[in-house]
XYZ file of C-alpha atoms in Angstrom:
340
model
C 5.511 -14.267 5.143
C 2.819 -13.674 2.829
C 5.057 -15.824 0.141
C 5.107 -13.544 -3.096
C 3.239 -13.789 -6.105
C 0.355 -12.037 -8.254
C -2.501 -13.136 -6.180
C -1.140 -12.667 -2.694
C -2.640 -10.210 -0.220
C -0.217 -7.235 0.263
C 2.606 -7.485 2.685
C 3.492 -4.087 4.789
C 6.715 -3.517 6.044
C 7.700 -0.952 8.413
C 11.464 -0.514 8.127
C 13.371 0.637 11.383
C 16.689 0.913 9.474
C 19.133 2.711 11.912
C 16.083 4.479 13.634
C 17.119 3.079 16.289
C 20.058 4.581 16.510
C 22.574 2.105 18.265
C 20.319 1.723 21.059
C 18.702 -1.727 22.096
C 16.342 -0.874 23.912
C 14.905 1.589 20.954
C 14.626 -0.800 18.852
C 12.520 -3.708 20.841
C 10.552 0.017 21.450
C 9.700 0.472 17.983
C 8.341 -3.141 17.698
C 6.068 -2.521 20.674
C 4.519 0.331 18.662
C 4.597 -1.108 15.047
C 2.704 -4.373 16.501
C -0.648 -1.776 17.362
C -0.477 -0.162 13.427
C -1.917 -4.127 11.572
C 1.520 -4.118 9.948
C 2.512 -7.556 8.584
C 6.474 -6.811 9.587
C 9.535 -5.404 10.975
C 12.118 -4.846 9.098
C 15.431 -3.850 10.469
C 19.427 -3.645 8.562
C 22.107 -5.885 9.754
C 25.330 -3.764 9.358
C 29.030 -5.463 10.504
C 30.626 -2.771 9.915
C 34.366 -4.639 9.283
C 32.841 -6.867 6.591
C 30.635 -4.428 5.252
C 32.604 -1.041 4.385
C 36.296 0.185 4.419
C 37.488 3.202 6.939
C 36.980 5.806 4.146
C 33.283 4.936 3.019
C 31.817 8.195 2.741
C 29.282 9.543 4.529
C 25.516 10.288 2.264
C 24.713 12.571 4.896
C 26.805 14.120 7.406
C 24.534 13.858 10.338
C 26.215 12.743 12.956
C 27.636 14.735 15.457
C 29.049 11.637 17.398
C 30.836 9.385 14.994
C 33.574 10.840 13.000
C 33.323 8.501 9.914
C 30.511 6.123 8.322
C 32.897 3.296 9.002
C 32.425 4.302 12.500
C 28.356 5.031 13.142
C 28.162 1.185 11.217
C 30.076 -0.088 14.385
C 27.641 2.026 16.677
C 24.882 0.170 14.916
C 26.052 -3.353 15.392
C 23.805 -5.565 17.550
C 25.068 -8.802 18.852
C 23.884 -12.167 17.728
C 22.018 -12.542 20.850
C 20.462 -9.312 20.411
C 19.029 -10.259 17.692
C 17.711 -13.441 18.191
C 15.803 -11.048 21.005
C 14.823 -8.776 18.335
C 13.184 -12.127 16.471
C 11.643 -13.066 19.277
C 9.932 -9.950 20.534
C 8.303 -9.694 16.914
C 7.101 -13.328 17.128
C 5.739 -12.685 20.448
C 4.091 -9.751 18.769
C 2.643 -11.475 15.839
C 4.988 -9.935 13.456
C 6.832 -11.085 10.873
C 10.883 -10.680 11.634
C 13.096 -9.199 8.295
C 16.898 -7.821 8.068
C 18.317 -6.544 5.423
C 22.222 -8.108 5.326
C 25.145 -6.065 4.077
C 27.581 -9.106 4.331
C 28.391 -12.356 3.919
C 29.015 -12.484 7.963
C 25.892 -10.086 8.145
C 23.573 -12.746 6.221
C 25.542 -15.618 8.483
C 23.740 -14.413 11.172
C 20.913 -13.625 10.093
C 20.408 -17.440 8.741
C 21.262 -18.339 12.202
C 18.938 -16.848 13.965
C 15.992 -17.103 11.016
C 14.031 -14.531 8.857
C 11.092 -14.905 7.825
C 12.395 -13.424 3.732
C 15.595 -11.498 2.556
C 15.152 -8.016 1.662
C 17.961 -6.887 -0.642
C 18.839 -3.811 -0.209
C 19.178 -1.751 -3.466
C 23.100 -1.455 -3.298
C 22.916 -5.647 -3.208
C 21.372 -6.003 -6.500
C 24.550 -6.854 -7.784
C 26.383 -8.476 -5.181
C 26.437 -11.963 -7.043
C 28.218 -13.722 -4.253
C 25.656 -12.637 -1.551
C 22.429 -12.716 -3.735
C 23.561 -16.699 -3.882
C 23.648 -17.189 -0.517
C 20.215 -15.737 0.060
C 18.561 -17.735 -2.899
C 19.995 -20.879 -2.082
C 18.184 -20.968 1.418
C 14.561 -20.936 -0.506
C 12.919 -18.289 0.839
C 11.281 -15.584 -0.351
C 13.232 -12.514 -1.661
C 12.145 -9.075 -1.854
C 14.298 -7.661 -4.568
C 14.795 -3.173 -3.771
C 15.723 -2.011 -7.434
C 16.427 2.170 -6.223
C 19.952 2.974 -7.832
C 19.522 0.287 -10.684
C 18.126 0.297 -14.978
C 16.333 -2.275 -16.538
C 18.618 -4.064 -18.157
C 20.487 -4.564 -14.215
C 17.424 -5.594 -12.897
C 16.246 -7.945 -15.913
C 19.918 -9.348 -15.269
C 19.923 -10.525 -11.831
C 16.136 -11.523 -11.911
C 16.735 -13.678 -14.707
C 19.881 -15.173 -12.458
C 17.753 -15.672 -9.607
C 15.197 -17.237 -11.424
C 17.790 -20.788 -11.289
C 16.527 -20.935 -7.926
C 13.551 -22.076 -6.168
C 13.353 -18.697 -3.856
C 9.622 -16.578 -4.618
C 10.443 -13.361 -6.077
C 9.274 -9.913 -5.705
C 10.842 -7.104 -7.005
C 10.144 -3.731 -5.614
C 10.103 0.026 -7.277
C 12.629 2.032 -5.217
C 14.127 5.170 -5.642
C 17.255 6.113 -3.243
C 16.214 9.383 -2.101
C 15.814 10.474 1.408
C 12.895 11.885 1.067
C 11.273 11.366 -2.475
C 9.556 13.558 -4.127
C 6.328 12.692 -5.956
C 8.006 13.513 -9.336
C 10.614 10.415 -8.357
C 8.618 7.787 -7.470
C 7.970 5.945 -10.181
C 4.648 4.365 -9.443
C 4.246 3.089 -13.022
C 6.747 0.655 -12.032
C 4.921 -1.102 -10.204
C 2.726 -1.937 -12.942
C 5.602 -2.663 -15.391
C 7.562 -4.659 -12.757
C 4.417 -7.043 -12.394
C 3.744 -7.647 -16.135
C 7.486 -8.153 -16.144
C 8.632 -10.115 -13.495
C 4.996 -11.606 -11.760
C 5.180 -10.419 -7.993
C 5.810 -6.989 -7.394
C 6.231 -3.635 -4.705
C 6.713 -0.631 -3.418
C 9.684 0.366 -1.171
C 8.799 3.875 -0.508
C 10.687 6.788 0.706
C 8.617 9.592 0.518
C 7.334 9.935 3.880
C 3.798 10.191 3.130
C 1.357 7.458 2.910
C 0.194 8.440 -0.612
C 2.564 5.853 -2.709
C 1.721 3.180 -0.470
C -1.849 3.325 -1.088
C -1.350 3.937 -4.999
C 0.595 0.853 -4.969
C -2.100 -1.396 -3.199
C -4.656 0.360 -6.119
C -1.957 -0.969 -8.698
C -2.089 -4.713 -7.346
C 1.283 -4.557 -5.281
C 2.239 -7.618 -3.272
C 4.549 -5.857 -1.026
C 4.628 -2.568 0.259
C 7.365 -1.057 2.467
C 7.874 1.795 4.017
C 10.256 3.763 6.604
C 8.657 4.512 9.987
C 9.781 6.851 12.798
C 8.492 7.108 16.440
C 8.298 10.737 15.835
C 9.369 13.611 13.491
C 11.507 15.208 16.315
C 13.524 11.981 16.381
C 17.193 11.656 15.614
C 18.832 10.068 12.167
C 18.996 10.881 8.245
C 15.516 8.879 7.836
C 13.100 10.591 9.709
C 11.615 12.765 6.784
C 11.449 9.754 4.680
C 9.535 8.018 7.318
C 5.898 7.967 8.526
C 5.151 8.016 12.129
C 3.263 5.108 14.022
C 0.016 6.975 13.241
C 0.620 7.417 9.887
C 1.343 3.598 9.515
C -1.913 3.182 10.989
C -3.474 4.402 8.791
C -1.703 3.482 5.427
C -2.202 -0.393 6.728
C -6.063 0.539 6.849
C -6.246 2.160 3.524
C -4.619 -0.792 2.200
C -6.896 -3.452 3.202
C -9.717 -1.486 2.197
C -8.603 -1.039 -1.181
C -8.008 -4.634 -1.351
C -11.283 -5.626 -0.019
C -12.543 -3.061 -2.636
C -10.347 -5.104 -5.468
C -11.511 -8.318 -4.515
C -15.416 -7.318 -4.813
C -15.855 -5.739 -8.017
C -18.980 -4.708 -8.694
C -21.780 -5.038 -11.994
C -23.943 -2.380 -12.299
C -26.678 -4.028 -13.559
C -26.227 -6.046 -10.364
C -26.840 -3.224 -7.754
C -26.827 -4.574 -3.979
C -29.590 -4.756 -2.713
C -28.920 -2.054 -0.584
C -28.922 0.134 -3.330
C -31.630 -1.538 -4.809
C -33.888 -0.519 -1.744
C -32.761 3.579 -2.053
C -34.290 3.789 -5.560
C -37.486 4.341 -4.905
C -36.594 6.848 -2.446
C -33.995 8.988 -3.832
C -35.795 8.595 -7.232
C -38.763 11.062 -8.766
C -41.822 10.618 -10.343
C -44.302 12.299 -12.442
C -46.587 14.745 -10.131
C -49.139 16.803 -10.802
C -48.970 20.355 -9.701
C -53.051 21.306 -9.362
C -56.129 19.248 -9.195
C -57.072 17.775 -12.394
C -60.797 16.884 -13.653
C -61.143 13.331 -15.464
C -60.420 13.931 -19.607
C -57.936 16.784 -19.219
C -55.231 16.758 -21.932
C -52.173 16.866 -20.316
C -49.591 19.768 -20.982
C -46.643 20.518 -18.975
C -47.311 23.478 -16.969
C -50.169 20.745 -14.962
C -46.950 18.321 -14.030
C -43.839 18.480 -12.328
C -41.138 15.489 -10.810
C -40.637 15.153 -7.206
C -40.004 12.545 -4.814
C -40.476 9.327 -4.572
C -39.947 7.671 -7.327
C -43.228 4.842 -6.810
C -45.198 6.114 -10.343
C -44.162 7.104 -13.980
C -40.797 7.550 -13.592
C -39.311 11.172 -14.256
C -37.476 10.008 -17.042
C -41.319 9.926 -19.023
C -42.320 13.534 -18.298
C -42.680 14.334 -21.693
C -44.444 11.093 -22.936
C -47.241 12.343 -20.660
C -47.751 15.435 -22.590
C -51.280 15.382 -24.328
C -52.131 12.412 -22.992
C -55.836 11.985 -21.162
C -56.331 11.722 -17.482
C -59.261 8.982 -17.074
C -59.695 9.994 -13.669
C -59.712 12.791 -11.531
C -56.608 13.669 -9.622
C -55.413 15.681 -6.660
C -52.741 18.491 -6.456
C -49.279 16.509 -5.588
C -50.651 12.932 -7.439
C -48.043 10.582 -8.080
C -49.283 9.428 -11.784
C -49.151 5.843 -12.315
C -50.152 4.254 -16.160
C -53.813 3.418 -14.489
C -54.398 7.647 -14.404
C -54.320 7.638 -18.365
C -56.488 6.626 -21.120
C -54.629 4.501 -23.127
């Protein structure tokens, strides 16, 4: 884990969630395709459904034809501890970083069990004292979702967490499924990082535009929802981006940081640059033959390409000046054509 704080590189997260759907197999597929985007991680939840919720939870969507309550698709979305240690280890054998997001006390159990590389707390966590404890008191890094909460929540349990050793980054979030541009909240990225040091993006808007912004905006961790395709199955898919789209959010963000981490002086041009100037540049040029003595006025000169003699910038310093010798039609005028 790219351990958080103002000077780290920019971790990416693709979330699975409950893409997945219940199915094992799905899931170890989406890690087979998130390993070819350059993605740092996987990120998936850990739901137990008897510890988590109570029969009645309400549904936020109704979008399952399958499972008559919430309580119910949680169940269909359990995975066994040995599952997930098999989860773990495909993403280590994939060079990816293994996350879960715990809903419980039982849920975090096993997650410390088997190991993550940080804790992700979800945004309906943020003030679940008891298991926000458990989490710090391990020492790793948490990544701190703030999308249903106000300042003065968030300053709250950051300052708690700050009694602990555990890095901290806290991430803008807003809980919508997708968000619209008017609801992301970019500028808190900025805000969160004067405020709290280390700070993200968990992103919802299905679009790789946020992400990007956020890597511009000095971000340490930026996460985002991905889907294997748009046709797939499950209340995330338009908040997600597809393998292809996570492609090419991971390469945006490493060029912006490469671009961050060279700024450049421009009275320093690369010499690259440096070597186009007298190309792209113009000079002073005559338009006719000239005898030796004539008195320069500007209907005799004009500026083209390249940019070797007087520069263009000149032309009218040149008029009424005397030629000491005699030019051509298309002469490049240098300071040794005039009297002085």
């Amino acid at each position: 884990m790219h351990t958080p704080s103002e000077k780290a590189a920019c971790t990416v997260i693709a979330e699975v969630a409950q893409a997945h759907d219940g199915s094992l197999g799905m899931a170890h597929a989406f890690i087979d395709a998130i390993a070819t985007t350059g993605a740092d991680a996987v990120k998936f939840q850990t739901h137990i459904a008897a510890a988590e919720s109570t029969p009645g939870e309400p549904w936020r969507v109704r979008f399952s034809p399958q499972d008559e309550t919430r309580y119910d698709y949680w169940k269909r979305m359990e995975f066994t501890p040995e599952q997930w240690a098999g989860l773990k280890r495909h993403c280590e054998e994939k060079g990816l970083l293994f996350l879960s997001s715990p809903f419980s006390e039982p849920a975090f159990e096993l997650l410390d069990r088997i190991g993550v590389a940080a804790w992700k707390v979800a945004s309906g966590e943020i003030t679940n004292k008891p298991l926000l404890e458990r989490m710090a008191r391990t020492g790793l890094p948490m990544l701190l979702s703030t999308g249903m909460s106000p300042l003065a929540e968030i300053d709250r349990t950051v300052a708690w967490l700050r009694g602990f050793s555990s890095p901290l980054a806290v991430l803008q979030c807003t809980s919508e499924y997708p968000c619209g541009p008017e609801h992301i909240g970019i500028n808190n990225v900025v805000l969160f990082r004067e405020r709290y040091g280390a700070a993200g993006l968990s992103d919802h808007s299905g679009t790789i535009y946020p992400g990007l912004a956020a890597a511009v905006l000095g971000a340490q961790v930026v996460e985002v929802h991905v889907t294997l395709s748009r046709h797939m199955f499950g209340p995330d898919v338009p908040a997600s981006l597809t393998i292809e789209e996570l492609t090419r959010l991971v390469e945006g963000i490493r060029f912006i940081e490469t671009m961050l981490a060279h700024p450049q002086d421009k009275d320093r041009m690369p010499e690259t640059v440096e070597a186009l100037r007298p190309i792209f540049m113009k000079s002073v040029v005559t338009r006719q033959a000239l005898p030796a003595g004539t008195r320069l006025e500007a209907g005799h000169l004009t500026t083209k390409k390249p940019g070797t003699g007087i520069p263009a910038w000149d032309f009218d310093r040149l008029i009424g000046r005397r030629l000491r010798n005699s030019v051509p039609e298309n002469h490049i005028l240098t300071p040794e054509d005039l009297e002085d």
